[in-house]
Each structure stands twice: as structure tokens, then as C-alpha cells.
Short mmCIF file of C-alpha atoms in Angstrom, two decimals:
data_model
loop_
_atom_site.label_atom_id
_atom_site.label_comp_id
_atom_site.label_asym_id
_atom_site.label_seq_id
_atom_site.Cartn_x
_atom_site.Cartn_y
_atom_site.Cartn_z
CA MET A 16 31.70 42.13 7.66
CA PHE A 17 28.79 40.17 6.26
CA ILE A 18 25.76 42.42 6.38
CA PRO A 19 22.79 41.01 4.57
CA GLU A 20 20.98 44.34 4.24
CA ILE A 21 22.52 46.53 1.58
CA GLY A 22 21.31 50.10 1.40
CA PHE A 23 22.13 53.71 2.07
CA PHE A 24 21.16 53.64 5.75
CA SER A 25 22.82 50.33 6.54
CA LEU A 26 26.00 51.88 5.11
CA LEU A 27 25.65 54.88 7.41
CA ALA A 28 25.42 52.59 10.43
CA ASP A 29 29.06 51.52 10.08
CA THR A 30 30.69 54.83 9.18
CA GLY A 31 33.61 56.10 11.21
CA PRO A 32 33.57 59.39 13.17
CA VAL A 33 35.39 61.40 10.48
CA VAL A 34 33.09 60.28 7.67
CA LEU A 35 30.11 60.88 9.95
CA PHE A 36 31.34 64.40 10.70
CA VAL A 37 31.78 65.06 6.98
CA LEU A 38 28.26 63.80 6.30
CA LEU A 39 26.77 65.99 9.05
CA LEU A 40 28.66 69.01 7.75
CA LEU A 41 27.37 68.37 4.26
CA LEU A 42 23.85 67.93 5.61
CA LEU A 43 24.13 71.30 7.33
CA PHE A 44 25.44 72.86 4.12
CA SER A 45 22.56 71.37 2.23
CA VAL A 46 19.94 72.57 4.73
CA VAL A 47 21.36 76.10 4.79
CA SER A 48 21.74 76.32 1.03
CA TRP A 49 18.17 75.11 0.51
CA ALA A 50 16.98 77.68 3.07
CA ILE A 51 18.78 80.35 1.04
CA ILE A 52 17.32 78.99 -2.18
CA ILE A 53 13.79 79.13 -0.71
CA ILE A 54 14.15 82.65 0.68
CA LYS A 55 15.97 84.08 -2.35
CA ALA A 56 13.61 82.52 -4.83
CA GLY A 57 10.80 84.44 -3.11
CA ILE A 58 12.65 87.75 -2.68
CA ILE A 59 14.25 87.90 -6.12
CA GLY A 60 11.14 86.63 -7.86
CA ARG A 61 8.99 89.29 -6.19
CA ALA A 62 11.59 92.02 -6.82
CA THR A 63 11.70 91.21 -10.53
CA LYS A 64 7.94 90.96 -10.92
CA GLU A 65 7.09 94.11 -8.95
CA SER A 66 9.84 96.13 -10.62
CA ARG A 67 8.35 95.31 -13.99
CA GLY A 68 4.85 96.31 -12.80
CA PHE A 69 6.18 99.49 -11.25
CA LEU A 70 7.99 100.52 -14.45
CA ASP A 71 4.80 100.08 -16.45
CA TYR A 72 2.95 102.32 -13.99
CA PHE A 73 5.78 104.88 -13.91
CA PHE A 74 5.67 105.37 -17.67
CA ASP A 75 1.85 105.45 -17.72
CA VAL A 76 1.42 108.16 -15.05
CA SER A 77 3.04 111.59 -15.34
CA SER A 78 2.59 112.79 -11.74
CA ILE A 79 5.43 111.67 -9.44
CA ASP A 80 3.18 112.10 -6.40
CA LYS A 81 0.78 109.52 -7.85
CA VAL A 82 3.67 107.24 -8.66
CA PHE A 83 4.96 107.55 -5.11
CA GLY A 84 1.53 106.66 -3.80
CA GLU A 85 1.52 103.59 -6.02
CA THR A 86 4.93 102.42 -4.67
CA GLU A 87 3.03 101.19 -1.59
CA ASN A 88 1.72 98.40 -3.83
CA TYR A 89 5.23 97.52 -5.00
CA ARG A 90 7.07 97.38 -1.67
CA SER A 91 9.21 94.45 -2.75
CA GLY A 92 10.09 95.92 -6.16
CA SER A 93 13.69 97.12 -6.34
CA LEU A 94 12.90 99.94 -8.78
CA ALA A 95 10.01 101.12 -6.62
CA ARG A 96 12.33 101.29 -3.60
CA VAL A 97 14.91 103.30 -5.51
CA PHE A 98 12.19 105.65 -6.72
CA ARG A 99 10.92 106.09 -3.15
CA ALA A 100 14.39 106.98 -1.90
CA GLY A 101 14.72 109.62 -4.66
CA TYR A 102 11.24 110.98 -3.93
CA ILE A 103 11.97 111.29 -0.18
CA GLU A 104 15.15 113.22 -0.98
CA TYR A 105 13.20 115.39 -3.45
CA ARG A 106 10.67 116.20 -0.73
CA ALA A 107 13.47 116.92 1.76
CA LEU A 108 14.84 119.59 -0.58
CA GLY A 109 12.08 121.94 0.58
CA ASP A 110 12.57 125.37 -0.86
CA LEU A 111 15.95 124.62 -2.39
CA LYS A 112 15.70 125.78 -6.00
CA ASP A 113 19.29 125.29 -7.17
CA PRO A 114 18.92 122.56 -9.81
CA ASP A 115 22.59 121.43 -9.65
CA GLU A 116 22.57 120.94 -5.92
CA ALA A 117 19.13 119.32 -6.06
CA GLU A 118 20.27 116.92 -8.80
CA GLU A 119 23.39 116.01 -6.82
CA ARG A 120 21.44 115.32 -3.64
CA ILE A 121 18.73 113.30 -5.39
CA SER A 122 21.20 111.28 -7.46
CA ARG A 123 23.28 110.58 -4.34
CA ALA A 124 20.18 109.28 -2.54
CA VAL A 125 19.20 107.17 -5.56
CA ARG A 126 22.74 105.74 -5.89
CA ARG A 127 22.84 104.88 -2.19
CA GLU A 128 19.50 103.10 -2.36
CA ALA A 129 20.56 101.28 -5.54
CA ASN A 130 23.69 100.02 -3.79
CA GLU A 131 21.72 99.01 -0.73
CA GLU A 132 19.25 97.17 -2.93
CA ALA A 133 21.99 95.31 -4.80
CA ARG A 134 23.63 94.34 -1.51
CA SER A 135 20.31 93.20 -0.07
CA LEU A 136 19.47 91.08 -3.13
CA SER A 137 22.85 89.35 -3.22
CA ARG A 138 22.98 88.72 0.56
CA TYR A 139 23.57 84.99 1.35
CA VAL A 140 23.93 84.19 -2.36
CA PRO A 141 27.76 83.81 -2.19
CA PHE A 142 27.19 81.03 0.33
CA LEU A 143 25.61 79.02 -2.49
CA ALA A 144 28.81 79.46 -4.50
CA THR A 145 30.85 78.37 -1.49
CA VAL A 146 28.74 75.23 -1.07
CA GLY A 147 28.91 74.54 -4.81
CA ASN A 148 32.67 74.79 -4.80
CA THR A 149 33.60 73.15 -1.52
CA ALA A 150 30.99 70.45 -0.91
CA PRO A 151 32.39 68.01 -3.52
CA PHE A 152 35.85 68.41 -2.02
CA ILE A 153 34.59 67.89 1.52
CA GLY A 154 32.79 64.77 0.30
CA LEU A 155 35.95 63.63 -1.43
CA PHE A 156 37.87 64.09 1.81
CA GLY A 157 35.37 61.80 3.57
CA THR A 158 35.74 59.26 0.78
CA VAL A 159 39.53 59.27 0.92
CA TRP A 160 39.41 58.87 4.69
CA GLY A 161 36.93 56.00 4.46
CA ILE A 162 38.97 54.20 1.81
CA MET A 163 42.08 54.60 3.95
CA ASN A 164 40.25 52.88 6.78
CA SER A 165 39.01 50.10 4.55
CA PHE A 166 42.56 49.46 3.34
CA MET A 167 43.70 49.35 6.96
CA SER A 168 41.06 46.70 7.64
CA ILE A 169 42.46 44.70 4.73
CA GLY A 170 45.81 44.85 6.46
CA VAL A 171 44.33 43.73 9.76
CA THR A 172 42.38 40.78 8.38
CA GLN A 173 44.99 39.97 5.76
CA SER A 174 42.15 39.41 3.39
CA ALA A 175 41.40 41.31 0.22
CA SER A 176 38.05 39.70 -0.50
CA LEU A 177 35.20 41.86 -1.73
CA ALA A 178 33.36 41.15 1.52
CA THR A 179 36.14 42.93 3.40
CA VAL A 180 36.83 45.77 0.97
CA ALA A 181 33.46 46.62 -0.53
CA PRO A 182 31.53 47.83 2.57
CA GLY A 183 34.30 50.25 3.50
CA ILE A 184 34.50 51.66 -0.01
CA ALA A 185 30.71 51.90 -0.26
CA GLU A 186 30.58 53.77 3.07
CA ALA A 187 33.29 56.09 1.83
CA LEU A 188 31.54 56.79 -1.45
CA VAL A 189 28.43 57.91 0.42
CA ALA A 190 30.41 61.02 1.40
CA THR A 191 31.12 61.91 -2.23
CA ALA A 192 27.47 61.32 -3.12
CA ALA A 193 26.40 63.60 -0.26
CA GLY A 194 28.87 66.28 -1.39
CA LEU A 195 27.49 66.22 -4.91
CA ALA A 196 23.90 66.20 -3.64
CA ALA A 197 24.63 69.38 -1.67
CA ALA A 198 26.65 71.05 -4.42
CA ILE A 199 24.52 70.51 -7.52
CA PRO A 200 21.36 72.44 -6.40
CA ALA A 201 23.57 75.14 -4.88
CA VAL A 202 25.44 75.72 -8.15
CA ILE A 203 22.25 75.73 -10.23
CA ALA A 204 20.57 78.18 -7.84
CA TYR A 205 23.66 80.39 -7.65
CA ASN A 206 23.83 80.75 -11.43
CA HIS A 207 20.11 81.48 -11.68
CA PHE A 208 20.09 84.06 -8.87
CA THR A 209 23.22 85.79 -10.13
CA GLN A 210 21.66 86.19 -13.55
CA GLN A 211 18.42 87.57 -12.01
CA ILE A 212 20.28 89.98 -9.72
CA ASN A 213 22.42 91.25 -12.61
CA SER A 214 19.25 91.87 -14.59
CA ILE A 215 17.69 93.88 -11.71
CA GLU A 216 20.90 95.88 -11.24
CA ARG A 217 20.98 96.70 -14.96
CA ASP A 218 17.35 97.92 -14.72
CA ILE A 219 18.22 100.10 -11.69
CA ASP A 220 21.20 101.61 -13.54
CA ASP A 221 19.10 102.22 -16.66
CA PHE A 222 16.09 103.80 -14.95
CA SER A 223 17.76 105.74 -12.12
CA GLY A 224 18.46 108.56 -14.63
CA GLU A 225 14.79 108.59 -15.64
CA PHE A 226 13.69 108.93 -12.01
CA ILE A 227 16.16 111.77 -11.32
CA LYS A 228 15.02 113.53 -14.49
CA SER A 229 11.36 113.30 -13.43
CA PHE A 230 12.16 114.86 -10.01
CA LEU A 231 14.17 117.68 -11.62
CA ASN A 232 11.32 118.36 -14.04
CA GLU A 233 9.03 118.91 -11.05
CA ILE A 234 11.54 121.37 -9.53
CA GLY A 235 12.23 123.14 -12.80
CA MET B 14 10.05 106.27 4.41
CA ARG B 15 13.66 105.20 3.93
CA MET B 16 13.33 103.59 7.32
CA ASN B 17 10.53 101.52 5.84
CA ASN B 18 12.91 100.09 3.22
CA ARG B 19 15.41 99.20 5.95
CA ASP B 20 12.70 97.65 8.12
CA GLU B 21 11.66 95.49 5.23
CA ARG B 22 15.23 94.33 4.76
CA LYS B 23 15.56 93.61 8.47
CA ALA B 24 12.57 91.33 8.09
CA ASP B 25 14.87 89.06 6.05
CA LYS B 26 16.29 87.53 9.25
CA PRO B 27 13.08 86.00 10.59
CA ARG B 28 12.30 84.99 7.03
CA PHE B 29 15.63 83.22 6.87
CA PHE B 30 14.89 81.24 10.03
CA THR B 31 11.49 80.29 8.64
CA ALA B 32 13.15 79.16 5.41
CA PHE B 33 15.77 77.26 7.42
CA THR B 34 13.04 75.41 9.30
CA ILE B 35 11.23 74.58 6.07
CA SER B 36 14.47 73.36 4.52
CA ALA B 37 15.30 71.21 7.57
CA LEU B 38 11.80 69.73 7.47
CA LEU B 39 12.15 69.00 3.75
CA HIS B 40 15.43 67.20 4.40
CA ALA B 41 13.91 65.21 7.23
CA LEU B 42 10.98 64.31 4.98
CA LEU B 43 13.32 63.25 2.19
CA PHE B 44 15.37 61.10 4.55
CA SER B 45 12.41 59.45 6.18
CA GLY B 46 10.84 58.89 2.76
CA SER B 47 13.95 57.25 1.36
CA PHE B 48 14.31 55.19 4.56
CA TYR B 49 10.75 53.99 4.15
CA MET B 50 11.32 53.23 0.46
CA GLN B 51 14.41 51.23 1.35
CA TYR B 52 12.42 49.35 3.99
CA LEU B 53 9.72 48.55 1.43
CA ALA B 54 12.32 47.51 -1.14
CA GLY B 55 13.91 45.27 1.50
CA LEU B 56 10.58 43.60 2.16
CA LYS B 57 9.95 42.94 -1.52
CA ARG B 58 13.50 41.96 -2.44
CA PRO B 59 13.81 38.24 -3.05
CA GLU B 60 16.62 36.45 -1.28
CA LEU B 61 19.51 36.34 -3.69
CA LYS B 62 22.24 33.76 -3.68
CA THR B 63 25.46 35.12 -2.24
CA ILE B 64 28.45 34.71 -4.46
CA ASP B 65 31.68 35.27 -2.58
CA VAL B 66 34.43 36.49 -4.88
CA SER B 67 37.97 36.61 -3.64
CA LEU B 68 40.46 39.00 -5.21
CA VAL B 69 43.42 36.92 -4.11
CA THR B 70 42.67 33.24 -4.45
CA LEU B 71 40.93 32.10 -7.57
CA PRO B 72 37.93 30.11 -6.40
CA GLY B 73 36.52 27.09 -8.15
CA PRO B 74 37.24 23.45 -8.42
CA GLY B 75 39.24 24.00 -11.58
CA SER B 76 41.92 26.05 -9.88
CA SER B 77 42.21 23.74 -6.92
CA LYS B 78 42.67 20.76 -9.15
CA GLU B 79 45.19 22.45 -11.35
CA VAL B 80 47.32 23.10 -8.33
CA ALA B 81 46.82 19.65 -6.90
CA MET B 82 47.72 17.72 -10.04
CA PRO B 83 51.33 18.80 -10.46
CA VAL B 84 51.88 18.37 -6.74
CA GLU B 85 50.99 14.73 -6.64
CA GLU B 86 52.68 13.54 -9.82
CA PRO B 87 56.16 14.95 -9.46
CA ALA B 88 56.17 14.02 -5.80
CA LEU B 89 56.56 10.30 -6.53
CA PRO B 90 59.35 10.41 -9.12
CA GLU B 91 61.30 12.81 -6.94
CA PRO B 92 63.73 10.27 -5.52
CA GLU B 93 64.26 8.88 -9.05
CA PRO B 94 65.66 11.97 -10.77
CA GLU B 95 68.74 11.90 -8.55
CA PRO B 96 69.99 8.41 -9.40
CA PRO B 97 69.87 9.18 -13.16
CA GLN B 98 72.33 11.95 -12.47
CA ALA B 99 74.88 9.27 -11.78
CA LYS B 100 74.13 7.63 -15.11
CA PRO B 101 75.32 10.32 -17.52
CA PRO B 102 78.99 9.61 -16.76
CA VAL B 103 78.22 5.96 -17.56
CA GLU B 104 76.66 6.80 -20.89
CA PRO B 105 79.63 8.63 -22.39
CA ASP B 106 81.85 5.59 -21.77
CA PRO B 107 80.24 3.47 -24.45
CA VAL B 108 80.32 6.50 -26.73
CA GLU B 109 84.06 7.06 -26.33
CA PRO B 110 85.18 3.69 -27.59
CA LYS B 111 83.26 4.33 -30.80
CA PRO B 112 85.80 6.75 -32.27
CA ASP B 113 88.36 3.93 -32.14
CA LYS B 114 86.32 1.89 -34.53
CA LYS B 115 85.04 4.55 -36.90
CA LYS B 116 86.96 7.76 -36.46
CA VAL B 117 85.23 9.71 -39.19
CA VAL B 118 81.77 8.89 -37.95
CA ALA B 119 82.74 9.46 -34.33
CA GLU B 120 84.02 12.94 -35.03
CA LYS B 121 80.65 13.81 -36.47
CA LYS B 122 78.68 12.14 -33.67
CA GLU B 123 80.64 13.52 -30.73
CA PRO B 124 79.51 17.12 -31.01
CA GLU B 125 75.91 15.95 -31.35
CA LYS B 126 76.13 13.88 -28.21
CA LYS B 127 77.91 16.58 -26.30
CA ALA B 128 75.14 18.87 -27.25
CA GLU B 129 72.60 16.35 -26.04
CA LYS B 130 74.22 15.84 -22.64
CA PRO B 131 73.57 19.29 -21.24
CA LYS B 132 70.05 19.03 -22.55
CA ARG B 133 69.47 15.93 -20.50
CA LYS B 134 71.10 17.28 -17.40
CA THR B 135 69.35 20.61 -17.22
CA PRO B 136 65.78 19.35 -17.36
CA LYS B 137 66.62 16.81 -14.68
CA LYS B 138 68.15 19.33 -12.29
CA GLN B 139 65.50 22.03 -12.66
CA PRO B 140 62.49 19.87 -11.88
CA SER B 141 64.24 18.42 -8.87
CA ASP B 142 64.52 21.86 -7.23
CA PHE B 143 61.04 22.74 -8.32
CA GLU B 144 59.72 19.43 -7.13
CA ARG B 145 61.42 19.77 -3.79
CA THR B 146 59.71 23.10 -3.28
CA LEU B 147 56.42 21.58 -4.37
CA GLU B 148 56.99 18.66 -2.05
CA ARG B 149 57.63 21.00 0.83
CA LEU B 150 54.47 22.91 0.00
CA ARG B 151 52.54 19.69 -0.34
CA GLN B 152 53.69 18.55 3.06
CA GLU B 153 52.66 21.87 4.52
CA VAL B 154 49.29 21.57 2.86
CA GLN B 155 48.91 18.02 4.09
CA LYS B 156 49.75 19.24 7.55
CA GLY B 157 46.88 21.78 7.20
CA PRO B 158 43.60 19.99 7.69
CA PRO B 159 43.45 18.21 10.99
CA SER B 160 41.32 15.37 9.64
CA ASP B 161 39.95 13.78 6.47
CA LEU B 162 36.72 15.71 6.91
CA TYR B 163 38.33 18.78 5.36
CA LYS B 164 39.68 17.06 2.27
CA ARG B 165 36.28 17.38 0.70
CA SER B 166 36.43 21.16 0.74
CA GLY B 167 38.95 22.91 -1.44
CA PRO B 168 39.20 26.69 -1.76
CA GLY B 169 36.00 28.10 -3.17
CA ARG B 170 34.53 24.65 -3.25
CA PHE B 171 31.25 25.93 -1.90
CA ALA B 172 30.74 28.80 -4.27
CA PRO B 173 27.11 28.50 -5.28
CA GLY B 174 26.35 27.61 -8.86
CA GLU B 175 29.78 26.24 -9.58
CA GLY B 176 30.14 22.83 -11.07
CA GLU B 177 33.32 21.48 -12.52
CA TYR B 178 33.49 23.61 -15.65
CA GLY B 179 29.75 23.59 -16.11
CA ALA B 180 29.27 19.95 -15.09
CA PRO B 181 26.16 19.45 -12.96
CA MET B 182 26.82 19.26 -9.22
CA SER B 183 26.19 16.07 -7.33
CA PRO B 184 23.34 16.10 -4.77
CA LEU B 185 25.92 16.14 -1.96
CA GLU B 186 27.72 19.15 -3.46
CA ARG B 187 24.43 20.94 -3.97
CA TYR B 188 23.41 20.29 -0.37
CA LEU B 189 26.78 21.46 0.93
CA VAL B 190 26.57 24.67 -1.11
CA GLU B 191 23.09 25.24 0.30
CA ILE B 192 24.09 24.83 3.93
CA VAL B 193 27.28 26.86 3.51
CA THR B 194 25.22 29.68 2.02
CA ILE B 195 22.91 29.58 5.05
CA ILE B 196 25.80 29.57 7.51
CA ARG B 197 27.49 32.43 5.65
CA ARG B 198 24.29 34.46 5.77
CA ASN B 199 24.12 34.01 9.53
CA TRP B 200 27.79 34.81 9.97
CA SER B 201 28.87 38.35 10.73
CA PHE B 202 32.09 39.69 12.11
CA THR B 203 33.88 43.04 12.19
CA PRO B 204 37.37 42.78 10.68
CA GLN B 205 38.49 45.79 12.73
CA LEU B 206 38.02 43.79 15.94
CA ILE B 207 40.63 41.22 14.89
CA ARG B 208 43.82 42.60 16.34
CA GLU B 209 45.91 39.47 15.96
CA THR B 210 48.22 39.12 13.02
CA GLY B 211 48.94 35.88 11.23
CA GLU B 212 46.82 33.43 9.31
CA ILE B 213 43.22 33.37 10.45
CA LYS B 214 41.73 29.98 9.71
CA THR B 215 39.29 28.00 11.84
CA TYR B 216 38.61 24.30 11.22
CA VAL B 217 35.20 23.25 12.47
CA ALA B 218 33.70 19.78 12.37
CA LEU B 219 29.96 19.34 12.80
CA SER B 220 27.32 16.67 12.46
CA ILE B 221 24.10 17.15 10.55
CA GLU B 222 21.19 14.94 11.57
CA PRO B 223 18.84 13.70 8.81
CA ASN B 224 16.28 16.29 9.97
CA GLY B 225 18.87 19.07 9.49
CA ALA B 226 19.68 19.71 13.16
CA ILE B 227 23.32 20.54 13.82
CA SER B 228 25.02 18.71 16.65
CA ASP B 229 28.48 18.01 18.02
CA ILE B 230 30.17 21.20 16.85
CA ARG B 231 33.88 20.88 17.46
CA LEU B 232 36.71 23.30 16.74
CA ASP B 233 39.35 20.99 15.29
CA ARG B 234 41.79 23.82 15.00
CA ARG B 235 41.32 27.30 16.40
CA SER B 236 42.49 30.44 14.61
CA VAL B 237 44.73 33.01 16.26
CA SER B 238 41.69 35.16 16.98
CA ARG B 239 39.35 34.03 19.72
CA TYR B 240 36.78 36.58 18.56
CA PHE B 241 36.81 35.08 15.07
CA ASP B 242 36.27 31.56 16.48
CA ASP B 243 33.33 32.80 18.56
CA THR B 244 31.65 34.37 15.53
CA VAL B 245 32.06 31.08 13.65
CA ILE B 246 30.46 29.05 16.43
CA LYS B 247 27.65 31.59 16.78
CA ALA B 248 26.98 31.47 13.03
CA ILE B 249 26.74 27.68 13.05
CA GLU B 250 24.50 27.63 16.12
CA LYS B 251 22.30 30.29 14.57
CA SER B 252 22.00 28.26 11.36
CA SER B 253 20.53 25.23 13.14
CA PRO B 254 18.28 23.61 12.04
CA LEU B 255 19.49 23.36 8.47
CA PRO B 256 17.28 22.01 5.68
CA PRO B 257 16.78 18.23 6.06
CA VAL B 258 19.44 16.09 4.44
CA PRO B 259 18.07 14.80 1.10
CA PRO B 260 17.59 11.03 1.15
CA ASN B 261 19.80 10.64 -1.92
CA VAL B 262 22.67 12.29 -0.03
CA SER B 263 22.55 10.45 3.26
CA LYS B 264 19.92 8.66 5.32
CA LYS B 265 21.84 8.90 8.55
CA ALA B 266 23.66 11.72 10.34
CA MET B 267 26.58 13.05 8.31
CA ARG B 268 29.72 14.67 9.64
CA ILE B 269 31.38 17.45 7.66
CA GLY B 270 34.30 19.79 8.13
CA LEU B 271 34.30 23.48 7.25
CA VAL B 272 37.22 25.89 7.08
CA PHE B 273 36.39 29.49 7.99
CA THR B 274 38.65 32.33 6.92
CA PRO B 275 37.98 36.09 6.73
CA ARG B 276 37.51 35.57 2.98
CA GLY B 277 34.63 33.18 3.57
CA ILE B 278 33.95 29.51 4.05
CA GLU B 279 36.09 26.98 2.25
#
């Protein structure tokens, strides 16, 4: 196979169906993981920023009604959402004056919203870990398959010259390169998002008690 | 209001499709950009000389000569080593009478000569077997090229830039390397399409006019693969016209022979 043009795309032109399938799968993985990276970067970034702003407001203002009104400006903030869930439950209590029952109901509503928020933030993120872990192996599979084929072509031509061996190996190595190209951003993004989500969850755990206490103070 | 939180979360789905579209577009942009860059790089890239390296046969005039030398020399004395084998029994005869004359000296000499005899015999027997094998190989090799045209080209003879251990190439060698490089560049075949087993070697004779035009292409010996032969002919036809023959090489049409194998042109 004497191809004068040497480059990534000229290598792709001669790939076999299995290597091509592997490359397409890796491309799909890459597209999906970048879509997740784009969407999660926005959601988690906003959640972190607005939660911080909401906390500042919460400690500045003593009236929970005012704070609730302000939550409209922090709709993407995780802490603001948790506070809203607690406030709605507090309003639903009506004339119930038993502080124990009120505390239980409000804390249940806050816990539920906190869980929902954590689930919502970490949705799709495990896919990044899956891509990070499996893409190099999928690429490696394509490489092994391609090298097998190139060795078979050595057997057919009974020639072990570089001209016979090198194109097959180069084609095969494209699969490993594609696997790494898909995996590396996914792993970096996964680690970053996990750290951000853990930070938000810690904030929710820390300040849920403060929210419940502020509602009970209003009742008491 | 809790419904509002849920509604916001449900809005993630359309957002995901938007992000997916953006991501797909980014990938397409990246691919088309790199394709364009490769195209530009291909336009700017100067034409490099192709160096064909074989992992099996060691190319170069040095290796071909080293093999050829021992083949030719031991081939001639081959019939001679056998008659000397008859001589050793003759030699001991004059040695034996010696002990009659000087017994003391003979006793000392005999073990020395006995020790010498096997030394003489073994080197004579071993080369004879070795030489016979070499002779057989030589005959097979001589059977190889169908005409004298191919004697000029040894394995790897046309590797560009190779002189005999750094010696400058003659104008003829330089011209041959140049035309072989051109033919090789125009030659393409897919090894997977060769289904036949056995040695694939095509001997092609062709004439080069002084102006570089190729004429009278003849397959002196076909390979086992018809496909391979066709690619060879196509490559040669595609390479015509070659650069004009330098006046210091030949002023009239020259006829050369080329041997095509899957490893390259020899």
C-alpha cells in the first residue's frame, strides 16, 4: 500500500469496519460527554454562584418572607431552592402550633428537596466517569483489531516491509488516540464537577439546620 | 412553588439537546478545521525522497556484495576439494617408512602428524557441504533473472542516497534511483487483494528514450498474482514520461530491467 499522502484523514480512508465502528462509537461518546460538560458547567456554575449570593442575603435579612421573595432572583441556586421548599412547607402548616410536628414536617421537606437537588446536580455526571474509564479500552480494542489485520496482510503478501506494516499499525493507533481524546476531557470534567457538587451538598447540609431554625423561630 | 423547582429541572432535557447540538457542531468544526489544516500542510509540504526500509532483507550494495562474494569463489574450487581427499592416504605412506630409519624421532613425530591429519580432513569436508549448498543456491539465483538486464539491480540497489559505503554514485546509478523513486511514487496496490500464496516477484523490462518516454514495456516474468502485475504495468505507464536521460548516461534509448516485489522495487 503506497499512499503518498500521510495524515489523519488518509488513515481513516483505509480503516476496516470494526475500527470504523470503534471510532464512531468514540466520536459519539465524545459528543455526548462534551454536551454534558457544556450543560453541567452552566448548571453547576450558576448553582454555586447563586447559592453564595443567596446565603449572603439570608444572613443580612431577618424576615423569612423577604428572603422568600428574594429567592425569585436565585432560581438556580441550590440553597435558595432548599429554602423555598422549607418555606412552602412552613406556610402549609397553617394553624399548626405544635413545634415538634412542625419541625419534623419542615425538616422532612428540606431533606427531600436537598436530596432532589443533589440528584439533579449529579445527573449525567456518572456518564463522564464511564467515558473516562471505558474510552481508552474501546480505543485499545480497535487498535488490537487493526494490528491483527495488518499482521494478516503481512501473511498474505509474505512481506514484512514497513510499507506493508506501517499503514495498518498507524490506522490502528488512530483508535487509541481517539479513545484518549474522548477520555481525557471527560475525566478532567468529572473530577471538577464532583468536587463542585460535593461542595454544594456540604453547604446544603450545613445550612439546612439554619433554615429550619429560622422557620421555627417564626412559629415560636 | 415546589412545582416550579421541578419544572426548572424538567427544563434540563431541552437544555441537554441544545448542548448536544452545540457539542456536535464543535466536533464538526474541529474535524473540518483539522482537515483543512492537513490540506494546507499537504500543499506546503515539499516532496520528500522515499526511503524504503525492509525489515527482512538488508538493503544496500554492501549486503548484496557480501553475499555474492563467497558464492562465486568457493564455486570454482568445488570439484577440487574432493580429489585431495584421496591424497591423505598417500601422504601417510611416506611418513610410515620414517620410523624404520629413525625410530626415536618417528615416535615423537607420529602423534603430531596424526593430530594434523584430522585437522586437514575436517576443513576440507565441511566447506564441501557448505559449498554445495551455496552452489545450489547460486544456481537458483542464476535461474532467477530471465535476462542480463536484471543483473544490474541487486536487492535495495535503488535505495535513494545509497552509494557503496558512502562512495559517490555514478550518473547512471543516480538516474536509476531517480526513475525508480518516480515509479514507486506512482505505484499503489492493496496487499489484501493478493490472495495467491507463494513468491510475488515481477520482472519487467522497459526502454527509456533519450527524452524520457517509456516504451516497449515487457513482462519478462509474471508473478503469481495477476493483480500485482497489473499494478506494476499501471505504475510504469503512469510514470511516463520520465526525466530525460542525462547525456553522460546515454545518448540513445536505454533498456533496463526492474524487479517488483511487495517490498518495493529491486
